[in-house]
CSV table of C-alpha atoms and ligand atoms in Angstrom, one decimal:
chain,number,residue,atom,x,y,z
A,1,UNK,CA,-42.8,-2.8,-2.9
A,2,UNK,CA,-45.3,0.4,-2.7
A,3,UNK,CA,-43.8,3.1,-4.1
A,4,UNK,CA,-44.8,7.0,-3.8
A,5,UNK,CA,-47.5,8.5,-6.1
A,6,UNK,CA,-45.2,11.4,-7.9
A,7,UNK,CA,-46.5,15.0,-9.2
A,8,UNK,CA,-45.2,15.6,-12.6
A,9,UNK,CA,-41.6,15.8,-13.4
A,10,UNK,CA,-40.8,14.2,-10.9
A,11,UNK,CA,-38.6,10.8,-10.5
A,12,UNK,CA,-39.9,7.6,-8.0
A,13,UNK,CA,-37.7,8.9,-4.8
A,14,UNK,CA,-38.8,6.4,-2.2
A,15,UNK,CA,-39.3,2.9,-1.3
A,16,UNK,CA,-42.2,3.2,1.7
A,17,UNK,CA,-41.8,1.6,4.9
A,18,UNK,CA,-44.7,-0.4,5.4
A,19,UNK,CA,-43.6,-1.3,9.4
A,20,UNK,CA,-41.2,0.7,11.5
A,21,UNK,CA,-37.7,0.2,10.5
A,22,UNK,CA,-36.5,-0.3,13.7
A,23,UNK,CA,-39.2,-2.5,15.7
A,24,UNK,CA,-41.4,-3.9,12.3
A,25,UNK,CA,-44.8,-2.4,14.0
A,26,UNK,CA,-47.3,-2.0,11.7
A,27,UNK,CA,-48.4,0.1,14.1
A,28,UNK,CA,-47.4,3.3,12.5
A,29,UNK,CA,-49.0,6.8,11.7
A,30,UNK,CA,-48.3,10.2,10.1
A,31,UNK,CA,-46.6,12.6,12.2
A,32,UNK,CA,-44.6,16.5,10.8
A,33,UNK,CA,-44.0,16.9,7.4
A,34,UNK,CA,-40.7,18.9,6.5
A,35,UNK,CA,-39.3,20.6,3.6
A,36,UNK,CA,-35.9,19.7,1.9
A,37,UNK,CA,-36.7,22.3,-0.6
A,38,UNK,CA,-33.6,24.6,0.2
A,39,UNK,CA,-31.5,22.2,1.2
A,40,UNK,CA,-28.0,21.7,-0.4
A,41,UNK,CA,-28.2,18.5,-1.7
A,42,UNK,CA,-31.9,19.0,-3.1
A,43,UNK,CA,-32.6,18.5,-6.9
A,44,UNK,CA,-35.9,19.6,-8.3
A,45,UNK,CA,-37.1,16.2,-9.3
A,46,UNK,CA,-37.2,15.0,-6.1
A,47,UNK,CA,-40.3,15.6,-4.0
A,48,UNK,CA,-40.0,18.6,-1.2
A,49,UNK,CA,-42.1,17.2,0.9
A,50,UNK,CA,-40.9,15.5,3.9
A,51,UNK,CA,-43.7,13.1,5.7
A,52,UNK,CA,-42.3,11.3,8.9
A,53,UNK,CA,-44.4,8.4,10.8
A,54,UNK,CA,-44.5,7.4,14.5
A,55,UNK,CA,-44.1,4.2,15.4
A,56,UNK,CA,-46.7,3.7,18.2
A,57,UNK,CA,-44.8,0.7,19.5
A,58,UNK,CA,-41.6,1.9,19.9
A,59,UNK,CA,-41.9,5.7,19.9
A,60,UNK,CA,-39.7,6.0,16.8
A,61,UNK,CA,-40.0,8.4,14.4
A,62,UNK,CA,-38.9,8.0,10.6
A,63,UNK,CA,-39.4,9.5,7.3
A,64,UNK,CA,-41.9,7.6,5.3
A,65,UNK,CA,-39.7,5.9,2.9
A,66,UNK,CA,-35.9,5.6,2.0
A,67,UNK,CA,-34.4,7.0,-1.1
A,68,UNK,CA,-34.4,4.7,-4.4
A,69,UNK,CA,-30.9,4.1,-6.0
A,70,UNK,CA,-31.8,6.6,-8.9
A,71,UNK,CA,-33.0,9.1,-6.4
A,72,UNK,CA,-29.8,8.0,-4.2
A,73,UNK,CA,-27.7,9.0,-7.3
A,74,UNK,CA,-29.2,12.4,-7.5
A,75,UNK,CA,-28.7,13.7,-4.4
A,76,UNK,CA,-25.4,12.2,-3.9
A,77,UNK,CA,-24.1,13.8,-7.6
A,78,UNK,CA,-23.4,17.2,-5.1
A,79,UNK,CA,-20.6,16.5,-2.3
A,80,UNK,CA,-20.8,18.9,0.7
A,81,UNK,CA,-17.5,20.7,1.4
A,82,UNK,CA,-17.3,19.3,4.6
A,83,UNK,CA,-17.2,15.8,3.0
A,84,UNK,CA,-14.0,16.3,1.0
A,85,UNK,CA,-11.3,14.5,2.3
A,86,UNK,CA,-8.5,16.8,4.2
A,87,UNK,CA,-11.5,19.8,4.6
A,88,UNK,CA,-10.1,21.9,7.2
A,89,UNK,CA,-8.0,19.5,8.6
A,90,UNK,CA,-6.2,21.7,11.1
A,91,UNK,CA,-9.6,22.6,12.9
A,92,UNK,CA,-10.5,19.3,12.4
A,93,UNK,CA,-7.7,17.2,14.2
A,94,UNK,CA,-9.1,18.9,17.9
A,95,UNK,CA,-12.2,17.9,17.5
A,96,UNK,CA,-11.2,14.5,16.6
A,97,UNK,CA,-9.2,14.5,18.8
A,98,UNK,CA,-12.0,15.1,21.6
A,99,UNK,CA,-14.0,11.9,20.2
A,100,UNK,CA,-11.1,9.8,20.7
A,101,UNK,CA,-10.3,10.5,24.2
A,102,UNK,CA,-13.6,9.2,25.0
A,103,UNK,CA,-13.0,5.9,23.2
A,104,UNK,CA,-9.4,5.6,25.2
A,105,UNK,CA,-10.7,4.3,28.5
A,106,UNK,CA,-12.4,1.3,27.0
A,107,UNK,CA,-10.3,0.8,23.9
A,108,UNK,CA,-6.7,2.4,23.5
A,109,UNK,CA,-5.6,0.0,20.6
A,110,UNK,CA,-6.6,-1.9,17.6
A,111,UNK,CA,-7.8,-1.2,14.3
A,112,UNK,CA,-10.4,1.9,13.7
A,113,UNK,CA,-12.8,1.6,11.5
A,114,UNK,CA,-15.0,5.1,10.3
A,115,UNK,CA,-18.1,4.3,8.5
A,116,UNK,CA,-18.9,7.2,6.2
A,117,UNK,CA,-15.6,9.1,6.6
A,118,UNK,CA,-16.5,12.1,5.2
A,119,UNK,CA,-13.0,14.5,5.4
A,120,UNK,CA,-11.1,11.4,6.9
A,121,UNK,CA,-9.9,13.5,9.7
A,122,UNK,CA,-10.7,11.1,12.4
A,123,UNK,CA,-8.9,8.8,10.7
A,124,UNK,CA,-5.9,10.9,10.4
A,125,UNK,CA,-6.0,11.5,14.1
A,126,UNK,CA,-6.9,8.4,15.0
A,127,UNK,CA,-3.2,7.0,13.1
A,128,UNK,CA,-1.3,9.6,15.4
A,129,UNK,CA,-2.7,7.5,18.7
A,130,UNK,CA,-1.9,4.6,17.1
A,131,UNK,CA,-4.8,2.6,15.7
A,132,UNK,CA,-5.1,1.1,12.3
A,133,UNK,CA,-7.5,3.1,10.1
A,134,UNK,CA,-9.6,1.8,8.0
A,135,UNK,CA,-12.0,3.9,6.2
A,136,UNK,CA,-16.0,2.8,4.7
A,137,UNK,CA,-17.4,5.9,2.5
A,138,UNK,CA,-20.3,5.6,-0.6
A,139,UNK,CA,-18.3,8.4,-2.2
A,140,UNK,CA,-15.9,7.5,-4.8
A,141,UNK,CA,-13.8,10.2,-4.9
A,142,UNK,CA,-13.2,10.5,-0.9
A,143,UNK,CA,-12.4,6.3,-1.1
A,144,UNK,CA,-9.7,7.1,-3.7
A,145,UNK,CA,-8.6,10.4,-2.0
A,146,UNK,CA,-8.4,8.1,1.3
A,147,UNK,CA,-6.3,5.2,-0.7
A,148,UNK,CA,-4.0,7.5,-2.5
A,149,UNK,CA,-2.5,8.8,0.9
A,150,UNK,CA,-2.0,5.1,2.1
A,151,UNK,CA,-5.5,4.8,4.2
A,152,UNK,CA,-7.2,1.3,3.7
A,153,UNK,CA,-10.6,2.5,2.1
A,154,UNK,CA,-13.8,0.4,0.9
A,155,UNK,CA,-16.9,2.0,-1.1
A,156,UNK,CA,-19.2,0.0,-0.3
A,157,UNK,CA,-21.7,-0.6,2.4
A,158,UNK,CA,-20.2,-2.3,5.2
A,159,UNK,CA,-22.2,-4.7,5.8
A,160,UNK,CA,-20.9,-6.3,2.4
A,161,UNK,CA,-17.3,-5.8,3.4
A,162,UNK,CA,-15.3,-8.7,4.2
A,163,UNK,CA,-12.0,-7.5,6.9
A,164,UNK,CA,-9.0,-9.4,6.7
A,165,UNK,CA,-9.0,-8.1,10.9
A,166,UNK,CA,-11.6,-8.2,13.5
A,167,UNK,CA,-12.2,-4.3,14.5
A,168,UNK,CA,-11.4,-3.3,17.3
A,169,UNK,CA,-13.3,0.5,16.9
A,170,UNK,CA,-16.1,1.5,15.0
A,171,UNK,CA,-17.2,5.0,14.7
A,172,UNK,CA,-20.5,5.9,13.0
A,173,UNK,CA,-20.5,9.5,12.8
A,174,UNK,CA,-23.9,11.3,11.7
A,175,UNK,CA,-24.0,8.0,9.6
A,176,UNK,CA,-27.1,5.5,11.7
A,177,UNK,CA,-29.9,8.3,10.6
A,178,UNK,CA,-29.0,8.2,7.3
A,179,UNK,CA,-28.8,4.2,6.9
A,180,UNK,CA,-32.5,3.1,5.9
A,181,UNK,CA,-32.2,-0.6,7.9
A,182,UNK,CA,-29.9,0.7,11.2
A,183,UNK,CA,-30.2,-2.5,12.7
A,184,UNK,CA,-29.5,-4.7,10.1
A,185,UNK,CA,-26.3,-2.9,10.1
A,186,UNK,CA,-25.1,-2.8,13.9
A,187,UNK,CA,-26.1,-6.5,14.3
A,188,UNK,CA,-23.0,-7.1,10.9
A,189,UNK,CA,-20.7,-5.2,12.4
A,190,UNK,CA,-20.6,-6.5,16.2
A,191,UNK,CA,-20.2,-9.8,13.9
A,192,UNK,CA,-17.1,-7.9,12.7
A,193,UNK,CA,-16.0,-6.9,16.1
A,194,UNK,CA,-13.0,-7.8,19.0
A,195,UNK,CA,-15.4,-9.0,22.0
A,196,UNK,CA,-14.7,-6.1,23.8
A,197,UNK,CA,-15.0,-3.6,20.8
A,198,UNK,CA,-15.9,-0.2,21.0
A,199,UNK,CA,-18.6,1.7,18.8
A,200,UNK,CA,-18.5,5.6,18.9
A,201,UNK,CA,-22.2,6.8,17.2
A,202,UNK,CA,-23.3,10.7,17.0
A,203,UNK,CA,-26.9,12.3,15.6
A,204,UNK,CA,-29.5,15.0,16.8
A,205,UNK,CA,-31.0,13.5,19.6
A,206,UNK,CA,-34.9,14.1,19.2
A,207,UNK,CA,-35.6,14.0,23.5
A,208,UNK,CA,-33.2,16.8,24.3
A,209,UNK,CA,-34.2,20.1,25.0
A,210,UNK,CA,-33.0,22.2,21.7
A,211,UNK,CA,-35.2,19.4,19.8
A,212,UNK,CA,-38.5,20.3,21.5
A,213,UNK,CA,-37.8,24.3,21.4
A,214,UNK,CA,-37.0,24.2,18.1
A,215,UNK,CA,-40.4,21.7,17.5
A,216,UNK,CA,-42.2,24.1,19.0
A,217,UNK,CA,-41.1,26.9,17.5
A,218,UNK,CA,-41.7,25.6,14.0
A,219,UNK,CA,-38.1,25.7,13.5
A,220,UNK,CA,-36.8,22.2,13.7
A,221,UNK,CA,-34.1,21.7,10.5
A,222,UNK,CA,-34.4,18.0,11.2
A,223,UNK,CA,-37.2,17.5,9.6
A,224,UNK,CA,-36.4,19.3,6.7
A,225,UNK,CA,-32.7,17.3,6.2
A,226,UNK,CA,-32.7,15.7,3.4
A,227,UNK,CA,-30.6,13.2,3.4
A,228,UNK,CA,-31.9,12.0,7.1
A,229,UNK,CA,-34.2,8.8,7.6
A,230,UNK,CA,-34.8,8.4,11.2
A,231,UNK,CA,-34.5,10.8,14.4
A,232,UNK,CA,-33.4,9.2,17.3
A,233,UNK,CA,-34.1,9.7,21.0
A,234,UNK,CA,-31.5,9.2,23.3
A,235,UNK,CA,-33.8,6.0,24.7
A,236,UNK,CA,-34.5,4.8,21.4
A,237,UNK,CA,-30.7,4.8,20.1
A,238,UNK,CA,-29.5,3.0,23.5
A,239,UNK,CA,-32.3,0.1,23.9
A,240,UNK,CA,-31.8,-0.4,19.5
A,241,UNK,CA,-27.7,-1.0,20.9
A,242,UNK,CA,-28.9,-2.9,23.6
A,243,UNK,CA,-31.2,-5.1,20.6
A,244,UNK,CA,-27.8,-5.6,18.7
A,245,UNK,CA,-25.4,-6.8,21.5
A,246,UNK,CA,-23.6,-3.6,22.3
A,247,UNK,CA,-24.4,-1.2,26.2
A,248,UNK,CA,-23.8,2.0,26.4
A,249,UNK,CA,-20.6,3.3,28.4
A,250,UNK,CA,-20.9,6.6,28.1
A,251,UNK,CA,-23.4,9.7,27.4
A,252,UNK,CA,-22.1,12.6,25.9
A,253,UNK,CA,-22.8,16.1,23.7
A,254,UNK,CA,-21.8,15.9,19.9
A,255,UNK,CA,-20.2,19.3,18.9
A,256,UNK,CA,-21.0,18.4,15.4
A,257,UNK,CA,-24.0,19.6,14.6
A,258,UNK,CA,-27.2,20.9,17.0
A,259,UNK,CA,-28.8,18.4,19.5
A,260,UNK,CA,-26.3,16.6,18.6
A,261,UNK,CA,-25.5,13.8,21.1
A,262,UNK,CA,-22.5,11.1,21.3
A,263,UNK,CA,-22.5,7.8,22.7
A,264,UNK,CA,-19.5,5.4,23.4
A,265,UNK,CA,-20.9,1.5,23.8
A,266,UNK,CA,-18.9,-1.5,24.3
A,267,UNK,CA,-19.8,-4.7,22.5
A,268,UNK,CA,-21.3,-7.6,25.3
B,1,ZN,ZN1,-41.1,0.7,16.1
C-alpha cells in the first residue's frame, strides 16, 4: 500500500485510497483541503493538512487516506468529554430519548446495539423502553465503564464481533464517517440483523443548505475534522443503504452536531 510522503517529524498518518471507498472508481480527483491543525484531538506529528478527493462516479467525497494504527493510537490517546461514559447524562436522556421515538414505529423491542457509544446515554435510555443494550466502543475505558454498570460492552470493531443474539436495533451515531470501509461494515451487520431490523445512522449531510453556506463562506469545519473520513450527502448515504440491503423509512434533522441529518432504515 502507497503511503503519504511526510515533512520532517512527522509519523506515516495514512493509508491512501487508491479507488473511492464507497463505489471502487478509480475515477477520483483532488477536491478542498482542510486543516485539523486546532482541532482537539490533533497531535503535532500528524500532518495538518486535510486533502479530500471526489469520486467522479459516484459523487462521493472522502479524505485522501485513512489513519494508520500508529497514527490511530495518537489521536485516540485524548478522549473528548463528550465521549466519557455518563457525560451529562441528565441532558442527555431527552435527546435520546428523541432518537428512539423515531425507531418505535418500526421497531419497539429487541436488543439495541450502539456502535461507538461514546457517553452510553442511548443505551441508558434505550434500557428504560425496554430493549437489551448492548454496547461496541474502540475506547477502553468507556467498554469497562459500560461493563462495570452491568451493560454488555465489546471493544472491538463490530464487524469482528460474534452476538450470542440477532439485533434487533443498530444505531450508528456520528460513527459511518469515521469508519474508513462503511460498506464493508453495513453489509456485516445486516448479516447480524432480525429481518425486519432497524438501523438508526446520523452525520453532516454535505447536500443541505448550512453545508454549501458554510462552503462558500470558507467556513466549512467538516473539512477540517480530524477524525472524519467521508462526507456524506443525503443521496449518497441512502443509495450506499440501499447497496447493503437496508431502505430508508424515514428522513430527519440530527440535533447533534451542524448539518447534521438522521436517518431510520429498515433491513429488506
Ligand atoms: Zn465512488
Amino acid at each position: 500500500m502507497q503511503v503519504q510522503n511526510l515533512m520532517e517529524n512527522k509519523i506515516e498518518a495514512r493509508i491512501l485510497y487508491k479507488n473511492c471507498p464507497l463505489c471502487e472508481s478509480n475515477n477520483i480527483s483532488k477536491s478542498v483541503i482542510g486543516d485539523c491543525s486546532e482541532q482537539f484531538l490533533y497531535n503535532p506529528i500528524i500532518p495538518s493538512i486535510m486533502q479530500w478527493m471526489d469520486c467522479e462516479d459516484c459523487q462521493h467525497q472522502f479524505i485522501e487516506g485513512h489513519y494508520t494504527n500508529e497514527a490511530l493510537e495518537v489521536i485516540f490517546s485524548k478522549t473528548e468529554e463528550n465521549q466519557i461514559v455518563g457525560h451529562q447524562i441528565e441532558q442527555q436522556r431527552y435527546v435520546s430519548t428523541r432518537m428512539i421515538e423515531k425507531i418505535i414505529p418500526f421497531k419497539s423491542y429487541g436488543t439495541w446495539l450502539d456502535v461507538g457509544f461514546g457517553n452510553g446515554s442511548l443505551l441508558f435510555t434505550a434500557e428504560e423502553y425496554g430493549y437489551e443494550p448492548i454496547g461496541v466502543d474502540l475506547r477502553k475505558d468507556g467498554v469497562s465503564n459500560l461493563q462495570s454498570v452491568g451493560i454488555q460492552a465489546h471493544c472491538d470493531l463490530v464487524q469482528n464481533i460474534e452476538f450470542e443474539k440477532s439485533i434487533s436495533i443498530v444505531s450508528m451515531m456520528d460513527v459511518l464517517e469515521h469508519i474508513p470501509y462503511p460498506k464493508e461494515v453495513l453489509t456485516s451487520l445486516h448479516s447480524k440483523m432480525d429481518e425486519d431490523g432497524c438501523l438508526l445512522i446520523s452525520m453532516p449531510n454535505s447536500e443541505s443548505w448550512i453545508w454549501k453556506f458554510m462552503s462558500r463562506q470558507n467556513q466549512n469545519p467538516f473539512f477540517n475534522t480530524i477524525e472524519h473520513y467521508h462526507n456524506f450527502s443525503k443521496t449518497r448515504l441512502v443509495s450506499l443503504l440501499n447497496e447493503c440491503g437496508f431502505n430508508i423509512k424515514k428522513y430527519g434533522i440530527s440535533e447533534r452536531y451542524r448539518c447534521g441529518m438522521q436517518v431510520v432504515d429498515q433491513r429488506n
